[in-house]
Tab-separated table of C-alpha atoms in Angstrom:
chain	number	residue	atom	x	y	z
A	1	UNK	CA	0.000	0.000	0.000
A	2	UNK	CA	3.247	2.255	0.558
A	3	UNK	CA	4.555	1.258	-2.698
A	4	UNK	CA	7.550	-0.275	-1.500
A	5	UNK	CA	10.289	-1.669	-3.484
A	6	UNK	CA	12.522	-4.772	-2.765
A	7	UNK	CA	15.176	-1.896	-2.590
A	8	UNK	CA	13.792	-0.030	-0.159
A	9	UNK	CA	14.982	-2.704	2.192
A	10	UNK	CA	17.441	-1.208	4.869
A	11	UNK	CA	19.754	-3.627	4.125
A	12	UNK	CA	20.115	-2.386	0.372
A	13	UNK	CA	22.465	-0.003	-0.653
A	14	UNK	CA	20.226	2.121	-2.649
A	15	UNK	CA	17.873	2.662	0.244
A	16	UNK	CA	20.481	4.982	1.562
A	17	UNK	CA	19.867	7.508	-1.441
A	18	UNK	CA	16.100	7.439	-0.821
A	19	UNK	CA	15.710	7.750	2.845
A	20	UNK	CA	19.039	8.322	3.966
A	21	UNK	CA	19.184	12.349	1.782
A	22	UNK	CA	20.849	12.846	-1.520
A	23	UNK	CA	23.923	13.860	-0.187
A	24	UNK	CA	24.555	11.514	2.418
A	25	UNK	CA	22.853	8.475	0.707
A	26	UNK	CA	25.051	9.180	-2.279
A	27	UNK	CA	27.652	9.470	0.073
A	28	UNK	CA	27.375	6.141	1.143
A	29	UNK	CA	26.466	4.572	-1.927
A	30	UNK	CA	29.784	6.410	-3.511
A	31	UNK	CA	31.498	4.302	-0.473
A	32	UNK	CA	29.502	0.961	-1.024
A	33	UNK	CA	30.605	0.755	-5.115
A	34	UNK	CA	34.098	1.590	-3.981
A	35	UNK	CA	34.847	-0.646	-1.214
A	36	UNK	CA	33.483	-3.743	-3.494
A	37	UNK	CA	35.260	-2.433	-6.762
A	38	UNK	CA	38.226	-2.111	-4.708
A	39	UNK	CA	38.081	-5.873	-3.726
A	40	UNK	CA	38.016	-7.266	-7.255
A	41	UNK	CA	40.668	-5.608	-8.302
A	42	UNK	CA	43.034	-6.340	-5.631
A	43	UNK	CA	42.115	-10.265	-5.207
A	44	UNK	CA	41.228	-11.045	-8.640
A	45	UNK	CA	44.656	-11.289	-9.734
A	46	UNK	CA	45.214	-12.869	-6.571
A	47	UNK	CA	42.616	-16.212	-6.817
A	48	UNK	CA	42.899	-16.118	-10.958
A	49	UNK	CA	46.084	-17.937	-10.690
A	50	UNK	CA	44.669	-20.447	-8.596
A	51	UNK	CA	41.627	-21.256	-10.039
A	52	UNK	CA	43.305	-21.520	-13.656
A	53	UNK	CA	45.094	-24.459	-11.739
A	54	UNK	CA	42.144	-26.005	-10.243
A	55	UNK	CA	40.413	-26.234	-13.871
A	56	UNK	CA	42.264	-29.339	-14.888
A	57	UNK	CA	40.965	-31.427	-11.748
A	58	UNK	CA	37.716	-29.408	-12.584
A	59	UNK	CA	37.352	-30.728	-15.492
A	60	UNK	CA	38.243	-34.151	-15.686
A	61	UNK	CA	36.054	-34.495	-12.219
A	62	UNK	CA	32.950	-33.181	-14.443
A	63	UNK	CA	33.749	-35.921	-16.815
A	64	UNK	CA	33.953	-38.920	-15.313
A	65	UNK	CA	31.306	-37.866	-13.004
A	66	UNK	CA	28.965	-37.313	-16.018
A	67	UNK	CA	29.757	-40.978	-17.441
A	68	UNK	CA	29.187	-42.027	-14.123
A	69	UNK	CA	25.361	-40.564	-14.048
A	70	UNK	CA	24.906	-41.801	-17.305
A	71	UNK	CA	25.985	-45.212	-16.586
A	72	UNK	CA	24.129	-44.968	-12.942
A	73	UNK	CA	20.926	-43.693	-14.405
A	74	UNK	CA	21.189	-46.547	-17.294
A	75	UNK	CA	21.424	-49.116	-15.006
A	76	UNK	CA	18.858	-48.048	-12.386
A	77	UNK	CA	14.984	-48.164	-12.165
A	78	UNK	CA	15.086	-45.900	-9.253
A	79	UNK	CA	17.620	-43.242	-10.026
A	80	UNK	CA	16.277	-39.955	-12.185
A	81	UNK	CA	19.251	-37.702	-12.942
A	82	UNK	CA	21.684	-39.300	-10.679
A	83	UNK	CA	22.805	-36.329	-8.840
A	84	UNK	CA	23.446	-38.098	-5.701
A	85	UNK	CA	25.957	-40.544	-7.989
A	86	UNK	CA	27.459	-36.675	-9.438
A	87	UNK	CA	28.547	-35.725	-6.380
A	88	UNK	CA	29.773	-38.901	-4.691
A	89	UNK	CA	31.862	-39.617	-8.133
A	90	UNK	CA	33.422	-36.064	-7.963
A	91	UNK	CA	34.603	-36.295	-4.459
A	92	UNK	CA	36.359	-39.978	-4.973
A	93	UNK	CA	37.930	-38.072	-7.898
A	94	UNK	CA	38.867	-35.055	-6.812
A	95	UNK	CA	40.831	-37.077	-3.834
A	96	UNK	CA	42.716	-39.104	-6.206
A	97	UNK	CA	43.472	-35.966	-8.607
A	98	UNK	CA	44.706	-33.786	-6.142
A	99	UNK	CA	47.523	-35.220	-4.909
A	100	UNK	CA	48.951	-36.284	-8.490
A	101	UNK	CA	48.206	-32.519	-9.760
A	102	UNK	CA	50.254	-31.095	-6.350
A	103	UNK	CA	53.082	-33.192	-7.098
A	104	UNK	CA	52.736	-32.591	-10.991
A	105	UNK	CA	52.972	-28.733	-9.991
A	106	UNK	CA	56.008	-28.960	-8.134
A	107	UNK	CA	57.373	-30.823	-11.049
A	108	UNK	CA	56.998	-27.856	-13.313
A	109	UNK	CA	58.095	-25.187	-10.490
A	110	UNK	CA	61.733	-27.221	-10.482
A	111	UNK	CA	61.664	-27.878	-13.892
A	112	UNK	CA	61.313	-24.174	-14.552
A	113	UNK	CA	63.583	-23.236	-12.149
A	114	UNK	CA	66.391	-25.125	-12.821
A	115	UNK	CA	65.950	-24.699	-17.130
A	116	UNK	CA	65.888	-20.996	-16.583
A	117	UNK	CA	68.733	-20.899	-14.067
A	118	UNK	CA	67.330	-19.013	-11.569
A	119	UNK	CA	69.578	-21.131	-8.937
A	120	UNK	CA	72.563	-23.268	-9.084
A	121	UNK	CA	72.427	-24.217	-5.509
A	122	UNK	CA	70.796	-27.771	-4.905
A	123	UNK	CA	69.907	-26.739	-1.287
A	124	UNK	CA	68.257	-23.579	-2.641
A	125	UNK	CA	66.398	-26.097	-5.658
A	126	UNK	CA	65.358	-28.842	-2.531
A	127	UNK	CA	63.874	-25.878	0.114
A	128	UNK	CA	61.538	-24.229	-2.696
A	129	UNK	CA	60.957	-27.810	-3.844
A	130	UNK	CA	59.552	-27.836	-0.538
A	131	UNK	CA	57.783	-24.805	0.052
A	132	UNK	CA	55.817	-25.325	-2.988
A	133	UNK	CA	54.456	-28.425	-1.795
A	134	UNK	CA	53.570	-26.929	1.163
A	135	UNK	CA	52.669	-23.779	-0.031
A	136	UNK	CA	50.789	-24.604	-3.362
A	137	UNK	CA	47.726	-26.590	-1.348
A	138	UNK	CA	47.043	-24.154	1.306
A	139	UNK	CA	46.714	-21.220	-1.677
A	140	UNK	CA	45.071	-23.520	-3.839
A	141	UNK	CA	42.333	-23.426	-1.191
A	142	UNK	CA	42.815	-19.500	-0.391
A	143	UNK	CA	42.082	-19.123	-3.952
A	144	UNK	CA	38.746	-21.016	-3.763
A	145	UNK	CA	37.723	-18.623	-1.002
A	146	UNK	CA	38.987	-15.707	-2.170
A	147	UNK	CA	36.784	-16.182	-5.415
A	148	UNK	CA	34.108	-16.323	-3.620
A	149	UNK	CA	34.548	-13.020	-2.343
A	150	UNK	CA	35.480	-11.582	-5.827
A	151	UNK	CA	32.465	-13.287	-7.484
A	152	UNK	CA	29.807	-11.553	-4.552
A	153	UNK	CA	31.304	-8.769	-4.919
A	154	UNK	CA	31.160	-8.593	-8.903
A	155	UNK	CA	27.444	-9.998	-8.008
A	156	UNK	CA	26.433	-6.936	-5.950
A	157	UNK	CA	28.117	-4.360	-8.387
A	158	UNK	CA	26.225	-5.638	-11.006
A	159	UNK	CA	22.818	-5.098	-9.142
A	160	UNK	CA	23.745	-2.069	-8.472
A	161	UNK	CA	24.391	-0.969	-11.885
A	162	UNK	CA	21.414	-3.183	-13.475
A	163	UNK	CA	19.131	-1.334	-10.622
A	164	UNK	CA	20.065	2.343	-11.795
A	165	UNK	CA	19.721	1.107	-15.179
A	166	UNK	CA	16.580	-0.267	-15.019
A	167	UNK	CA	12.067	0.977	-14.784
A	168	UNK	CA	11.405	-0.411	-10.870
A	169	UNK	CA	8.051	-1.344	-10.255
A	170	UNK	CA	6.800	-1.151	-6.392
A	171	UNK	CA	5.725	-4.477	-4.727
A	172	UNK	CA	1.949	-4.119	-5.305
A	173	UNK	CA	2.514	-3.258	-8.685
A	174	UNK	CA	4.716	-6.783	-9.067
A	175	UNK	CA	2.109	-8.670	-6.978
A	176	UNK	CA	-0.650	-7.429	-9.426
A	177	UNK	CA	1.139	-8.611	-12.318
A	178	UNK	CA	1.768	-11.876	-10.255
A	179	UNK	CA	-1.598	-12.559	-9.534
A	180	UNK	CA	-2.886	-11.691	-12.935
A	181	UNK	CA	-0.436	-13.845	-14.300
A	182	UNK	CA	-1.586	-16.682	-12.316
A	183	UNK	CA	-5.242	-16.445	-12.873
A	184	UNK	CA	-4.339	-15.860	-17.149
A	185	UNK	CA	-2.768	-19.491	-16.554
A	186	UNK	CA	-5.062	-21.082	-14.230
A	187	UNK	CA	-7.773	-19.874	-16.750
A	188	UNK	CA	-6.036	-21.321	-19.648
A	189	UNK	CA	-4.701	-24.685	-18.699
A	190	UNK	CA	-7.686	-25.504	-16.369
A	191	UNK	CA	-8.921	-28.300	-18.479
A	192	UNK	CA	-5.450	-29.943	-18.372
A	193	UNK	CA	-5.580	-30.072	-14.743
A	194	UNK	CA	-7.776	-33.261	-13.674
A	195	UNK	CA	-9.693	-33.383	-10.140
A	196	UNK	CA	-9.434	-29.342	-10.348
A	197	UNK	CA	-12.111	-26.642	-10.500
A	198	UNK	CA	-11.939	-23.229	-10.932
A	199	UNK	CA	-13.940	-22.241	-7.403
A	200	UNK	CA	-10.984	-24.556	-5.767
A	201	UNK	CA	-8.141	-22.819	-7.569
A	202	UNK	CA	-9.558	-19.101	-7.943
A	203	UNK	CA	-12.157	-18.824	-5.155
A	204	UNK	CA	-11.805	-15.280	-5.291
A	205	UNK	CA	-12.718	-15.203	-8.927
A	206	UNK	CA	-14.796	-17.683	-9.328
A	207	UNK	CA	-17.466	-16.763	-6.627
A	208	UNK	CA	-18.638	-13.356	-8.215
A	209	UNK	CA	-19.189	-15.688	-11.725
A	210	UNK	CA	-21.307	-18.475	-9.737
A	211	UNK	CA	-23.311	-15.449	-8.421
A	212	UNK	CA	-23.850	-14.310	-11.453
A	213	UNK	CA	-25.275	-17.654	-13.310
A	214	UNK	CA	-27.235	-17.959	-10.256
């Protein structure tokens, strides 16, 4: 009855411009765009690295977990899209590809040091030998969560932008559109619908037409 918006939630960051003031709600906003923008650049080149190394165990986990829900699905009476089989087959493999990709990594950091001479020292060669191994799973991981903070915050900047950009309709305006949507369908496909009648599904509507024929 207001004719609220779903940003007109407190919790939204264009609320602040209309109830917070233009200055100050811009203010804020300003701040808001910044502080997010500010986190994709500085750990996106950060977690890129490391998720460009997680997409060969990525992808050979999708693919023998797909012939694995094909050959599940095939074989069963029971099972419907053999997600259950997806993610069971994805774990085995990811726990057998991991350690062969760590150790395949620290492979290519020797071989790369030692071709392009940046040492001559063994001992030197042996400790980052070491500290990659160490090193390389814990960031592998970092990366993972540090994505996820990249990708919310590319998520919320985009809103942002797509909500400045965009005709918003207040919430009884989208519920009357809703609920004229439903009755246009419930109206149309009624006769599809066995067991069902029009004064069960649309009560509201259908009681001023009995009154009518009455």
């Amino acid at each position: 009855a207001r004719g609220l918006q779903d940003s007109d939630v407190i919790t939204s960051p264009t609320w602040f411009i209309q109830n917070q003031g233009p200055c100050k709600g811009l203010l804020v906003f300003i701040i808001f765009f910044l502080w997010h923008l500010t986190k994709v650049i500085l750990l996106a080149p950060i977690c890129i690295p490391g998720i460009l190394l997680w997409q060969p165990i990525a992808f050979i986990c999708r693919r023998r977990a797909e012939a694995a829900r094909i050959s599940a699905v095939r074989g069963s009476s029971v099972k419907i899209h053999g997600r259950d089989t997806v993610a069971s087959k994805k774990v085995v493999e990811g726990l057998k590809l991991l350690p062969i990709f760590y150790l395949l990594y620290v492979i290519l950091a020797l071989t790369f040091s030692i071709v392009f001479e940046v040492t001559t020292k063994k001992w030197v060669i042996a400790v980052f030998a070491i500290l990659v191994a160490l090193v390389f799973p814990i960031y592998a991981y970092a990366s993972l969560r540090i994505f996820d903070v990249v990708f919310r915050s590319v998520g919320l900047i985009s809103g942002v932008i797509r909500y400045l950009g965009t005709e918003r309709k207040s919430l009884p305006e989208q519920r009357s559109k809703l609920r004229a949507d439903i009755i246009s369908f419930v109206q149309e496909h009624l006769g599809e619908m066995p067991g069902m009648e029009e004064q069960l599904v649309l009560p509201d509507i259908a009681k001023p037409q009995l009154a009518t024929l009455v």
